[in-house]
Tab-separated table of C-alpha atoms in Angstrom:
chain	number	residue	atom	x	y	z
G	1	MET	CA	180.774	178.585	100.088
G	2	GLU	CA	178.927	177.658	97.026
G	3	ARG	CA	179.422	173.729	97.547
G	4	ARG	CA	177.157	174.466	101.185
G	5	ASN	CA	174.311	176.454	99.096
G	6	PHE	CA	174.339	173.804	96.619
G	7	ILE	CA	173.746	170.513	99.627
G	8	LYS	CA	171.153	173.340	100.383
G	9	SER	CA	168.709	173.375	97.800
G	10	ILE	CA	169.637	169.618	96.999
G	11	CYS	CA	168.086	169.126	100.501
G	12	ALA	CA	165.097	172.029	99.860
G	13	ALA	CA	164.442	170.519	96.702
G	14	SER	CA	163.859	166.869	98.025
G	15	ALA	CA	161.494	167.895	100.237
G	16	VAL	CA	159.836	169.917	98.596
G	17	ALA	CA	159.110	166.719	95.847
G	18	ALA	CA	158.768	164.785	98.401
G	19	THR	CA	155.709	166.316	100.157
G	20	VAL	CA	154.194	167.897	97.277
G	21	THR	CA	154.601	164.322	94.293
G	22	PRO	CA	152.202	162.616	96.793
G	23	SER	CA	149.582	164.954	97.613
G	24	ALA	CA	149.377	165.683	93.881
G	25	LEU	CA	149.191	161.826	92.871
G	26	LEU	CA	146.246	161.568	95.676
G	27	ALA	CA	144.520	164.300	94.077
G	28	LYS	CA	144.666	162.929	90.525
G	29	GLU	CA	143.469	159.338	92.085
G	30	ALA	CA	140.078	161.166	94.126
G	31	PRO	CA	137.234	160.960	92.225
G	32	LYS	CA	135.628	164.207	90.681
G	33	GLY	CA	132.236	165.371	91.334
G	34	GLY	CA	129.222	164.976	93.778
G	35	ASN	CA	127.751	162.400	91.373
G	36	VAL	CA	129.585	159.215	91.933
G	37	LEU	CA	128.374	156.018	92.465
G	38	SER	CA	129.949	152.655	92.057
G	39	TYR	CA	128.942	149.485	89.845
G	40	ASP	CA	127.989	147.655	93.441
G	41	ALA	CA	126.000	150.476	94.819
G	42	ALA	CA	124.212	151.076	91.661
G	43	VAL	CA	122.897	147.474	91.480
G	44	ALA	CA	122.075	147.408	94.871
G	45	ALA	CA	120.174	150.524	93.908
G	46	ILE	CA	118.429	149.151	91.407
G	47	THR	CA	117.652	145.848	92.025
G	48	GLY	CA	116.899	146.516	95.663
G	49	GLY	CA	119.093	143.496	96.675
G	50	LYS	CA	117.507	141.416	94.698
G	51	ALA	CA	119.275	138.371	92.988
G	52	VAL	CA	120.548	139.229	89.425
G	53	SER	CA	120.664	135.742	86.895
G	54	ASP	CA	123.349	136.055	83.484
G	55	SER	CA	120.676	135.097	80.993
G	56	ASP	CA	121.219	134.515	76.880
G	57	LYS	CA	117.930	136.188	76.460
G	58	VAL	CA	119.448	139.710	76.941
G	59	LYS	CA	121.512	140.428	73.866
G	60	LEU	CA	124.457	143.591	74.418
G	61	THR	CA	126.388	144.494	71.500
G	62	VAL	CA	129.172	146.560	72.382
G	63	PRO	CA	132.585	147.041	70.160
G	64	GLU	CA	134.924	145.343	71.166
G	65	ILE	CA	137.629	148.039	71.061
G	66	ALA	CA	136.573	151.698	71.071
G	67	GLU	CA	138.609	154.204	69.578
G	68	ASN	CA	137.036	156.850	71.008
G	69	GLY	CA	135.496	156.398	74.770
G	70	ALA	CA	133.301	159.630	74.470
G	71	VAL	CA	130.978	157.803	71.794
G	72	VAL	CA	130.483	153.885	72.498
G	73	PRO	CA	127.410	152.410	70.480
G	74	VAL	CA	125.212	150.009	73.137
G	75	LYS	CA	122.277	148.256	71.976
G	76	VAL	CA	120.345	146.033	73.988
G	77	ASP	CA	117.736	143.449	72.757
G	78	VAL	CA	115.857	141.552	75.080
G	79	ASP	CA	114.096	138.244	73.720
G	80	ASN	CA	110.323	138.350	76.175
G	81	PRO	CA	107.759	139.010	74.931
G	82	MET	CA	105.840	142.195	76.038
G	83	GLU	CA	102.599	141.023	77.164
G	84	GLU	CA	100.620	142.763	79.531
G	85	ASN	CA	101.650	140.939	82.481
G	86	ASN	CA	105.207	139.773	81.291
G	87	TYR	CA	106.922	142.160	79.716
G	88	VAL	CA	110.342	143.538	79.875
G	89	LYS	CA	109.682	146.755	82.916
G	90	ALA	CA	113.304	148.265	82.572
G	91	ILE	CA	117.012	148.167	80.703
G	92	HIS	CA	119.698	149.765	82.800
G	93	VAL	CA	122.971	150.392	81.022
G	94	LEU	CA	126.136	150.031	83.226
G	95	SER	CA	129.953	150.390	83.195
G	96	THR	CA	132.224	148.715	85.765
G	97	LYS	CA	134.611	151.857	85.986
G	98	ASN	CA	133.458	155.063	85.094
G	99	GLY	CA	132.757	157.484	88.568
G	100	ASN	CA	129.275	157.076	87.474
G	101	ALA	CA	128.292	153.823	86.928
G	102	ARG	CA	124.594	154.423	85.568
G	103	CYS	CA	124.485	155.294	82.120
G	104	ALA	CA	121.630	154.849	80.874
G	105	ASP	CA	117.905	153.908	82.528
G	106	VAL	CA	115.149	153.311	79.998
G	107	MET	CA	111.526	152.066	81.302
G	108	LEU	CA	109.493	150.043	78.916
G	109	THR	CA	106.075	149.127	78.785
G	110	PRO	CA	103.537	146.624	76.150
G	111	LEU	CA	103.162	149.382	74.436
G	112	ASN	CA	106.608	149.209	73.434
G	113	GLY	CA	106.307	146.160	71.005
G	114	ARG	CA	109.780	144.873	72.056
G	115	GLY	CA	112.670	145.174	74.519
G	116	TYR	CA	114.840	147.270	72.499
G	117	PHE	CA	116.915	149.921	73.241
G	118	ALA	CA	120.351	152.035	71.602
G	119	THR	CA	122.139	154.548	72.621
G	120	ARG	CA	125.863	155.935	72.931
G	121	ILE	CA	127.657	155.397	76.088
G	122	LYS	CA	131.378	157.678	77.220
G	123	LEU	CA	133.313	154.887	78.761
G	124	GLY	CA	136.568	156.601	80.751
G	125	GLY	CA	139.336	153.194	80.132
G	126	THR	CA	138.734	149.942	79.435
G	127	GLN	CA	135.988	147.927	81.544
G	128	ASP	CA	133.489	145.933	81.272
G	129	VAL	CA	128.985	147.181	79.942
G	130	VAL	CA	126.692	145.882	81.367
G	131	ALA	CA	122.995	145.440	80.932
G	132	LEU	CA	120.644	144.854	83.434
G	133	VAL	CA	117.346	143.832	82.822
G	134	GLU	CA	114.215	144.297	85.167
G	135	LEU	CA	111.351	141.724	83.630
G	136	SER	CA	107.571	142.905	85.079
G	137	ASP	CA	107.327	139.739	87.744
G	138	GLY	CA	110.538	141.211	89.478
G	139	THR	CA	112.876	139.259	88.523
G	140	PHE	CA	116.123	140.666	86.865
G	141	MET	CA	118.879	139.198	84.289
G	142	LYS	CA	121.536	141.053	83.048
G	143	SER	CA	124.495	140.195	79.898
G	144	ALA	CA	128.199	142.112	80.164
G	145	LYS	CA	131.042	142.402	77.409
G	146	SER	CA	134.354	143.918	78.130
G	147	VAL	CA	135.268	146.963	75.946
G	148	LYS	CA	138.625	147.721	75.554
G	149	VAL	CA	139.048	151.739	75.272
G	150	THR	CA	141.994	153.352	73.050
G	151	ILE	CA	141.233	157.177	74.226
G	152	GLY	CA	138.842	157.722	77.540
G	153	GLY	CA	135.867	159.357	76.829
G	154	CYS	CA	135.452	161.027	80.373
G	155	GLY	CA	137.451	163.391	81.169
């Protein structure tokens, strides 16, 4: 009698584990919140489908290893004149694997005098940080660097 009860309880526990475990794992993989935006969707929204080229004029400074993903310093310096007809119109800082790829958007005018921006961003894990720069003539250029995060900063 005890052996039969033992086998029944093992079968019941196995059935519960088989149904609960996959749904719990899938729940962790699902993105959080309604503010989800992938990297590709963010680039498409910013550029409107225009081509983006890698450029040495965009100097992106990020740490190779960030101990805390909640405060990763980012500096973007663009080597471009800030004249009336030729200036840096916007600097966008994006992450490739965060739930929402857009970290910062800064609009500039010639009165800023320099295409420069510094901030701190949150990174959920090891990934690339991308500086996407829009010029006043409508062209886009970018620079990207990888950041290894030891403790994620997003949740």
